[in-house]
XYZ file of C-alpha atoms in Angstrom:
469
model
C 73.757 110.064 110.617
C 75.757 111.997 107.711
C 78.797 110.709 105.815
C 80.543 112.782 103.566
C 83.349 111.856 101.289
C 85.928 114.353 100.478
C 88.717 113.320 98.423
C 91.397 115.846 96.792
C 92.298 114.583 93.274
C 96.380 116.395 93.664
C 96.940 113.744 96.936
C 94.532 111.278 95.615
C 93.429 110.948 99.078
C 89.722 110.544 100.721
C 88.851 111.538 103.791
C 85.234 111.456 105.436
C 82.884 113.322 108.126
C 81.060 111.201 110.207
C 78.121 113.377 112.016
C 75.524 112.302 114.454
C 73.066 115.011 113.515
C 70.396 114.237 116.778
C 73.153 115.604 119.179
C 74.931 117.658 116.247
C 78.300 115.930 116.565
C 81.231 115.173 114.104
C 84.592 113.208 113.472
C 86.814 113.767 110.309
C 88.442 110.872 109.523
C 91.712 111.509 108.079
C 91.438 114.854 107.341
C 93.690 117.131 104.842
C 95.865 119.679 106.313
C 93.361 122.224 104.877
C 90.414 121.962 106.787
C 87.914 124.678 106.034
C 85.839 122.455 104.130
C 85.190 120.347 107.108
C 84.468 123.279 108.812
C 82.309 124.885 106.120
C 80.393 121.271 105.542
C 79.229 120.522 109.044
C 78.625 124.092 109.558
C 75.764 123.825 106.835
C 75.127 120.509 108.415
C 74.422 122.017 112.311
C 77.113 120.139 113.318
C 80.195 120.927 115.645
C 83.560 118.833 114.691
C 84.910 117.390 118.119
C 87.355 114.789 117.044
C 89.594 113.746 114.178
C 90.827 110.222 113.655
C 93.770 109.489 112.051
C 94.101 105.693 110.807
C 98.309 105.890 110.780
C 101.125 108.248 110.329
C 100.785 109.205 106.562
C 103.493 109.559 103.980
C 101.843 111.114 101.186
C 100.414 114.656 102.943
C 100.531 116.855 105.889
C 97.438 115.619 108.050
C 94.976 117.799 109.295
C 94.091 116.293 112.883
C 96.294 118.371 114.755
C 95.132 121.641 112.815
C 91.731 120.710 114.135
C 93.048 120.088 117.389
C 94.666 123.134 117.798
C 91.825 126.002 116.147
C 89.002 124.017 117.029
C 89.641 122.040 120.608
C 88.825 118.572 118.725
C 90.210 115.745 120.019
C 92.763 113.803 118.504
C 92.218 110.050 118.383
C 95.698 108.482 117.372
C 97.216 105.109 117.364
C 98.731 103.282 120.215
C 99.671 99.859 118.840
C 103.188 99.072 116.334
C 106.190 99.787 117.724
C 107.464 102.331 119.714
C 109.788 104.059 116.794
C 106.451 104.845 115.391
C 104.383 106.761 117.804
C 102.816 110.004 117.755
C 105.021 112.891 119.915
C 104.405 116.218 120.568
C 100.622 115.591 121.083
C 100.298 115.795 125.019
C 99.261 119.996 124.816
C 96.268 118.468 122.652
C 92.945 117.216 123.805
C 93.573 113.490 122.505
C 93.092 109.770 123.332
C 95.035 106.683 122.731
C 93.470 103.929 120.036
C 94.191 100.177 120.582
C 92.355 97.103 118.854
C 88.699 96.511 120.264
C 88.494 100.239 121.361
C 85.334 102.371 120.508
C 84.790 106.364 119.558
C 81.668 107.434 120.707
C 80.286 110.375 118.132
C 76.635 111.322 119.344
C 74.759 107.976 118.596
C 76.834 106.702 116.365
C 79.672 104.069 117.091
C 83.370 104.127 115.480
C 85.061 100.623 116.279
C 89.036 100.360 116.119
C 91.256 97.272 114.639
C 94.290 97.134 114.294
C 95.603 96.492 110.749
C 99.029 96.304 110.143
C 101.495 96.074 107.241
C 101.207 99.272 105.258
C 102.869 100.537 108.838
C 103.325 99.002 112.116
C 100.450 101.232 113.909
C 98.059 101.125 111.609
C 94.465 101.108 112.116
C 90.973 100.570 110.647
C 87.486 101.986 111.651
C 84.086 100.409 111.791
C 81.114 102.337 111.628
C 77.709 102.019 113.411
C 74.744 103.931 112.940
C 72.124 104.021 116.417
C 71.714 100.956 118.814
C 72.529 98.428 115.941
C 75.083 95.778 116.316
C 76.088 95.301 112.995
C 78.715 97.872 111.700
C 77.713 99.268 107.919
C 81.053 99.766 106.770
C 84.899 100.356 107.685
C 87.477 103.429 106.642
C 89.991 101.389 105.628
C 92.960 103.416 105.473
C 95.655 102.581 103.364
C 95.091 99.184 104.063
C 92.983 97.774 101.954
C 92.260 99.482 99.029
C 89.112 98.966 95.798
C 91.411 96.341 93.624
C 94.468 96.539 95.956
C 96.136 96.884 99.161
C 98.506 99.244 100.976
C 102.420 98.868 100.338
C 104.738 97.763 102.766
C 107.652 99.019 102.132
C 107.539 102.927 102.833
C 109.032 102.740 106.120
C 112.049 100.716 104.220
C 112.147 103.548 101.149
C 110.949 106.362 102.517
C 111.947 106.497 106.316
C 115.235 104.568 106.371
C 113.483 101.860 108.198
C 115.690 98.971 106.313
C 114.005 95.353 106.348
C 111.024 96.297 106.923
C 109.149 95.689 103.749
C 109.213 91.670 104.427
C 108.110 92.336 107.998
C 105.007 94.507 106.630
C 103.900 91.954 104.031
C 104.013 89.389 106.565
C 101.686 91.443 108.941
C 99.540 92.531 105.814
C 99.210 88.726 104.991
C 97.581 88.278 108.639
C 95.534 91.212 108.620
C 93.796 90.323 105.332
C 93.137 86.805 106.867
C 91.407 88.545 110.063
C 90.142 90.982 107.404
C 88.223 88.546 105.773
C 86.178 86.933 108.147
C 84.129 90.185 108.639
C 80.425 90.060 106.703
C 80.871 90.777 102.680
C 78.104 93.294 103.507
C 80.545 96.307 104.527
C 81.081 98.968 102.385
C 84.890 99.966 101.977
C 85.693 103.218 102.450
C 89.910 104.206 101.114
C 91.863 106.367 102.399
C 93.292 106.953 98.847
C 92.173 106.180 94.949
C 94.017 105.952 91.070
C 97.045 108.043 91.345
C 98.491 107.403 94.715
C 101.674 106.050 95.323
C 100.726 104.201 98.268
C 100.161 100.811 96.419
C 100.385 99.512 92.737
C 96.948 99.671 91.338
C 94.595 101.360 93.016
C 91.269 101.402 91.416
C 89.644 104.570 90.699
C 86.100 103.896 91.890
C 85.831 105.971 95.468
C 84.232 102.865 97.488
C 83.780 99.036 97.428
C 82.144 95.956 99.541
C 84.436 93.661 101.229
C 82.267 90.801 99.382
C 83.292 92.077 95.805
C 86.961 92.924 97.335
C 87.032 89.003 98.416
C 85.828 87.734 94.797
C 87.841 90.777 92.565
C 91.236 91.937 94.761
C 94.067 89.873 93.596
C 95.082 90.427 97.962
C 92.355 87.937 98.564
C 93.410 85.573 96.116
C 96.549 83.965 98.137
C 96.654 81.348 100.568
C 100.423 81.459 101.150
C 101.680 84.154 102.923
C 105.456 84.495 101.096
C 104.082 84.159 97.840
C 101.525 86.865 98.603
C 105.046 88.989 99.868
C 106.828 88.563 96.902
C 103.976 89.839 94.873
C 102.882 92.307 96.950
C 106.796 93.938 97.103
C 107.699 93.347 93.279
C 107.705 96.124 91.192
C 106.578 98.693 93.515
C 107.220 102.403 92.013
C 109.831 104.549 93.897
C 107.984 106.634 96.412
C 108.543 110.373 96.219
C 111.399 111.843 98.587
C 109.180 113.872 100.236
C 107.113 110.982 101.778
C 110.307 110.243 104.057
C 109.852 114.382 105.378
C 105.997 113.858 105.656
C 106.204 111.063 108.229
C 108.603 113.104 110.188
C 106.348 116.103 110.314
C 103.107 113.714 110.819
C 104.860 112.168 113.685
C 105.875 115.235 115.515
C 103.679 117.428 114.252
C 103.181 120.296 111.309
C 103.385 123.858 111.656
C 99.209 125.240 112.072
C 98.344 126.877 108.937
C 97.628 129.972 110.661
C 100.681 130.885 112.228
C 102.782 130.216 108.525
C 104.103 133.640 107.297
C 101.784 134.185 103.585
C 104.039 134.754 100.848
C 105.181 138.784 100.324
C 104.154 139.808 96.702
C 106.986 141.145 94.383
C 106.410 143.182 91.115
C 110.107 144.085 90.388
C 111.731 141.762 88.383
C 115.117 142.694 89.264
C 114.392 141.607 92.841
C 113.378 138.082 91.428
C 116.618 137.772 89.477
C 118.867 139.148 92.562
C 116.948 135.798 93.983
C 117.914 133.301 91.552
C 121.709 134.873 91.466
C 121.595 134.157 95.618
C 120.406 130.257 95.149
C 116.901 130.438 95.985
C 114.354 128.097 93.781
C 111.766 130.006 91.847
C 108.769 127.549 90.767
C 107.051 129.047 87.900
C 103.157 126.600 87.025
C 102.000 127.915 84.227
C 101.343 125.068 81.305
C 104.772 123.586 79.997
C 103.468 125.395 76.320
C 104.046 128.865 77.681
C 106.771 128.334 79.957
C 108.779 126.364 77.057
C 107.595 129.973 74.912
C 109.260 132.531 77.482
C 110.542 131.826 80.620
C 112.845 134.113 83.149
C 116.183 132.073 83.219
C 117.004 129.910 86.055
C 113.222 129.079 86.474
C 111.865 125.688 86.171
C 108.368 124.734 85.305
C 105.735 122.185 87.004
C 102.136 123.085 85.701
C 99.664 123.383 88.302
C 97.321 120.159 87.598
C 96.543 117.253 89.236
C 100.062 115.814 89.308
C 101.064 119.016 90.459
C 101.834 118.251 93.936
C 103.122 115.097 93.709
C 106.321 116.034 91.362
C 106.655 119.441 93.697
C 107.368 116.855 96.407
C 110.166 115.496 94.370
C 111.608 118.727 92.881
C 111.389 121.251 95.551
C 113.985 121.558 98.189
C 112.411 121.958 101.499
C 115.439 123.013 103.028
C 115.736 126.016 100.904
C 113.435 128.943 100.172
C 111.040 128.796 97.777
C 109.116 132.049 95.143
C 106.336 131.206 93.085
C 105.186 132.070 89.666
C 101.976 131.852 89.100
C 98.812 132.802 87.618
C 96.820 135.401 90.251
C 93.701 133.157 90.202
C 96.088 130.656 90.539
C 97.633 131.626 93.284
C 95.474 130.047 96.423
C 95.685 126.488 94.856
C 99.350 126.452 94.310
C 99.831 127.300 98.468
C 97.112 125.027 99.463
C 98.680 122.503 97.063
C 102.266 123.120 98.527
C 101.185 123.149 101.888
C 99.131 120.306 101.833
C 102.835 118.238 101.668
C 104.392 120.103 104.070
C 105.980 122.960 101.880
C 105.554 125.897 104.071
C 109.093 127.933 103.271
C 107.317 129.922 100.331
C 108.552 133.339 100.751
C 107.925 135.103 97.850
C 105.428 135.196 94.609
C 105.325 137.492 91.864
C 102.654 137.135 88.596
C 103.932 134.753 85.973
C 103.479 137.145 82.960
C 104.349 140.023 84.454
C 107.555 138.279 85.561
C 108.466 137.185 82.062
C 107.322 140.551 80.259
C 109.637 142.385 82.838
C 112.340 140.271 83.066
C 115.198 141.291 80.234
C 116.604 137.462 81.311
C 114.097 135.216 79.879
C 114.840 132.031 77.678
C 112.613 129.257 76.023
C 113.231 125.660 74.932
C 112.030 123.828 71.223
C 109.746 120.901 71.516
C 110.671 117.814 68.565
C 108.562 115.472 67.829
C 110.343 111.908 67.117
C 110.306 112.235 62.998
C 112.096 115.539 63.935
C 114.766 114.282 66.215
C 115.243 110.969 64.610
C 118.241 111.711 62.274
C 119.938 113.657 65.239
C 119.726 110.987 66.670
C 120.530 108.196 64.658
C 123.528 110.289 63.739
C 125.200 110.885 67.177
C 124.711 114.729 66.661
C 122.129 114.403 70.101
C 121.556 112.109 72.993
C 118.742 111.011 74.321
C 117.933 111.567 77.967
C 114.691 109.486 79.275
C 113.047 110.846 82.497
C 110.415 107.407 82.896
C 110.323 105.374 85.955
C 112.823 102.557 85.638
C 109.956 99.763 85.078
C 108.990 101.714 82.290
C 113.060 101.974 80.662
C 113.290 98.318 81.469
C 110.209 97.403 79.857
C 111.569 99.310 76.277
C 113.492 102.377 75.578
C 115.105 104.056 72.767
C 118.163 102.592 71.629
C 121.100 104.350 72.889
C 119.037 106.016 75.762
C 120.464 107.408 79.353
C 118.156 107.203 81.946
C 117.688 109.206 84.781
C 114.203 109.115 86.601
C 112.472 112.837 87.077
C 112.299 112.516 90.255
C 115.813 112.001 90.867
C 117.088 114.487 88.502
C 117.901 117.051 90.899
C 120.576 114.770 92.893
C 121.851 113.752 89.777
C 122.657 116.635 87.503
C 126.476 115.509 87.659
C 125.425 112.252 85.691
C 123.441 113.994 82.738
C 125.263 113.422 79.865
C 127.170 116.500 78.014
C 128.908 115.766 75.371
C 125.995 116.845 73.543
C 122.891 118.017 72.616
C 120.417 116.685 74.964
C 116.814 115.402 73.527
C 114.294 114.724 77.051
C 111.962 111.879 76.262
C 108.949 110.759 78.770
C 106.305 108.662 77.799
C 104.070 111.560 76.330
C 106.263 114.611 76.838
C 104.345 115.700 80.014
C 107.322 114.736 82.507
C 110.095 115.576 80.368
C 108.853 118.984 79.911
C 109.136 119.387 83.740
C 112.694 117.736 83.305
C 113.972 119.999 80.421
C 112.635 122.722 82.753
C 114.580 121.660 85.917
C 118.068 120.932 83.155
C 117.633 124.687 82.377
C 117.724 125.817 85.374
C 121.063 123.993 86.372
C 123.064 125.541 83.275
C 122.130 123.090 80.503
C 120.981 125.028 78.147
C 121.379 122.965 74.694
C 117.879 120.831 75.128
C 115.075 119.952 73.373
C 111.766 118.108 75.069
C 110.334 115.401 72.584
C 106.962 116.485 72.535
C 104.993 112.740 72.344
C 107.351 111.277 73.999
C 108.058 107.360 73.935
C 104.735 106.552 72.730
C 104.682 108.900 69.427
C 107.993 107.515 69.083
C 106.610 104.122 68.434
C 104.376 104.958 65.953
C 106.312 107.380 63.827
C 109.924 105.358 64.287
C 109.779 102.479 66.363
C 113.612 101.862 66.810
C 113.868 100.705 70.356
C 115.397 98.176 72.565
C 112.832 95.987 74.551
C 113.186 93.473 77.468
């Protein structure tokens, strides 16, 4: 047997190939929208991919099971259990089967078992995993149900998908599935669907795989013997999930656009055509480092560097309703689609080369970074306001005295509520976020802005005036 872990560090996410290499067969499990490397993997590996298995609808990123499905004649093993408002459609054109509880997946000689483990969502399912004629599974792909150090949130459908009073409902079923969870041996290796970084629980540990045995003695899930205390714990304080998890169940649901049939982005190298762009309303994303975009920038841009977080704040900021132009690096360029596309952003039109956009362009501008020490008497004197971009857990916890908040996330919707009476000083916790933030303010018209480069945390140490809970 072969098991390969693949896990993209933008999504956080894991996904596996199981292959039975004495008939040459293989399932991805929960595979990325991209799926060459599958391909490329069990290619190398003899192997022929004829299934994916999908362990629920996902929230966080355009799955890859139909893509496989449709270029490669796999079959598409789905859910059948939860509720009805949360079944797959659109797949009857597709080779596919129907998963319930007890249910088995045959992949050469080895075995994939199915339970049903509810309460991230209502259909959501686990995977066991047998190697030969054994009878005793080696280890389960878990999903964003259990996770190493936590479990899977319940309250998406509630946030994301306008499923209201649901989150109790889901903590209630998680509760019960961590009870029939734990009766399995403390032998079985854990396999995620998703690591550090994901916003599909609280505290995800960043070490790819676990037993159940050290999940039973070290995951604060395990821990509780009442199921609403467990509820109230597991729903307090959960961070805002981005706005685009709400479009990626709909598209996971009924299905994504295949990869192959999206139009590629047309290649501009006249500037003037970018600008006549901007003046009609489109969104121009420009992911160079927040240094030289705050240097030189071509006005009306705004600025999310492409890194690991790249894809996650791109699901916040861009509209998917609109059209969207990149600028971008040229050996930058593949990542930022793949990136964009792996969260269901397919209405790129247009990209042009950053620098050769901004040496072109006679309408560039730039911003000043402050550090605290800098800003301080500004400040302290009324002459500037302080805008803070941090999640509201993080304002609550302490903030600058004085301080308007408005999460970066939500700052698009709410560009009527920044403050402008004004000079406006963005403040993060580091000066990564509000960078993004003082990018997305000058591209809406405010224009008198400075980023505190440092953020909350060099304020601290160089001023420390703040108001704490």
């Amino acid at each position: 047997m072969l098991l390969k872990h693949f896990y993209d560090d933008n999504l956080a996410q894991a996904s596996y190939l199981v292959g039975c290499q004495a008939t040459g067969e293989a399932v991805v499990i929960d595979p990325a929208r991209e799926i060459e490397p599958y391909i490329k993997e069990a290619n190398e590996n003899g192997l022929t991919i004829k299934g994916a298995l999908e362990t629920h609808i996902h929230a966080d990123f355009v799955s890859g099971g139909r893509e496989m499905a449709e270029r490669l004649g796999a079959v598409l093993y789905v859910s059948d259990e939860g509720d009805d408002d949360w079944k797959y459609e659109n797949i009857d054109h597709l080779p596919h089967q129907l998963l319930k509880d007890g249910d088995e997946v045959k992949v050469g000689n080895v075995t994939i078992g199915v339970l049903h483990t509810p309460g991230h969502t209502p259909e959501s399912l686990s995977f066991t995993l047998k190697d030969g004629g054994t009878d005793n599974a080696m280890g389960v792909f878990t999903g964003d149900f259990l996770f190493v150090g936590d479990v899977g949130r319940p309250d998406l459908l509630d946030k994301a998908a306008g499923a209201e009073g649901t989150a109790e409902k889901g903590g209630q079923q998680m509760f019960e599935s961590l009870q029939k969870f734990s009766e399995l041996p403390d032998y079985l290796q854990i396999w995620p669907g998703h690591g550090a970084g994901s916003a599909c629980g609280k505290s995800l540990g960043a070490v790819p795989q676990s037993t159940l045995g050290y999940e039973k003695k070290e995951n604060w899930v395990f821990s509780h013997t009442d199921a609403d205390e467990f509820v109230r714990e597991l729903t307090d304080e959960q961070p805002a999930p981005p706005v685009y998890f709400a479009e990626m169940k709909k598209v996971n649901k009924s299905g994504p656009g295949i990869v192959r049939d999206l139009n590629d982005p047309k290649r501009i190298d006249n500037p003037k055509e970018l600008e006549e762009a901007i003046d009609n309303g489109v969104q121009v994303l420009d992911t160079r480092d927040s240094a030289r975009f705050a240097k030189n920038h071509v006005k009306g841009t705004f600025n999310i560097p492409i890194n690991k977080a790249f894809a996650n704040w791109a699901g916040w900021l861009v509209d998917y309703d609109r059209d969207l132009y990149i600028l971008t690096d040229e050996k930058d360029h593949h990542e930022v689609l793949t990136a964009l596309r792996s969260i269901g952003i397919d209405n790129v039109t247009h990209y042009m080369d950053a620098t050769q956009a901004v040496t072109m362009s006679d309408r560039t501008e730039h911003y000043h970074n402050v550090t605290p020490e800098e800003s301080v008497s500004m400040i302290e004197n009324g002459e500037a306001k302080v805008l803070d971009v941090r999640s509201e857990e993080e304002y609550e916890e302490a903030h600058i005295e004085g301080a308007a908040h408005i999460y970066l996330g939500e700052l698009p919707d709410k560009i009527d509520e920044v403050p402008s009476d004004r000079p406006l000083v963005v403040q993060c916790g580091s000066g990564v976020r509000s960078a993004i933030a003082t990018s997305v303010l000058q591209a809406n018209g405010i224009t008198d802005i400075r980023n505190m480069d440092g953020g909350f945390g060099l304020w601290k140490k160089q001023v420390n005036k703040l108001i704490e809970a």
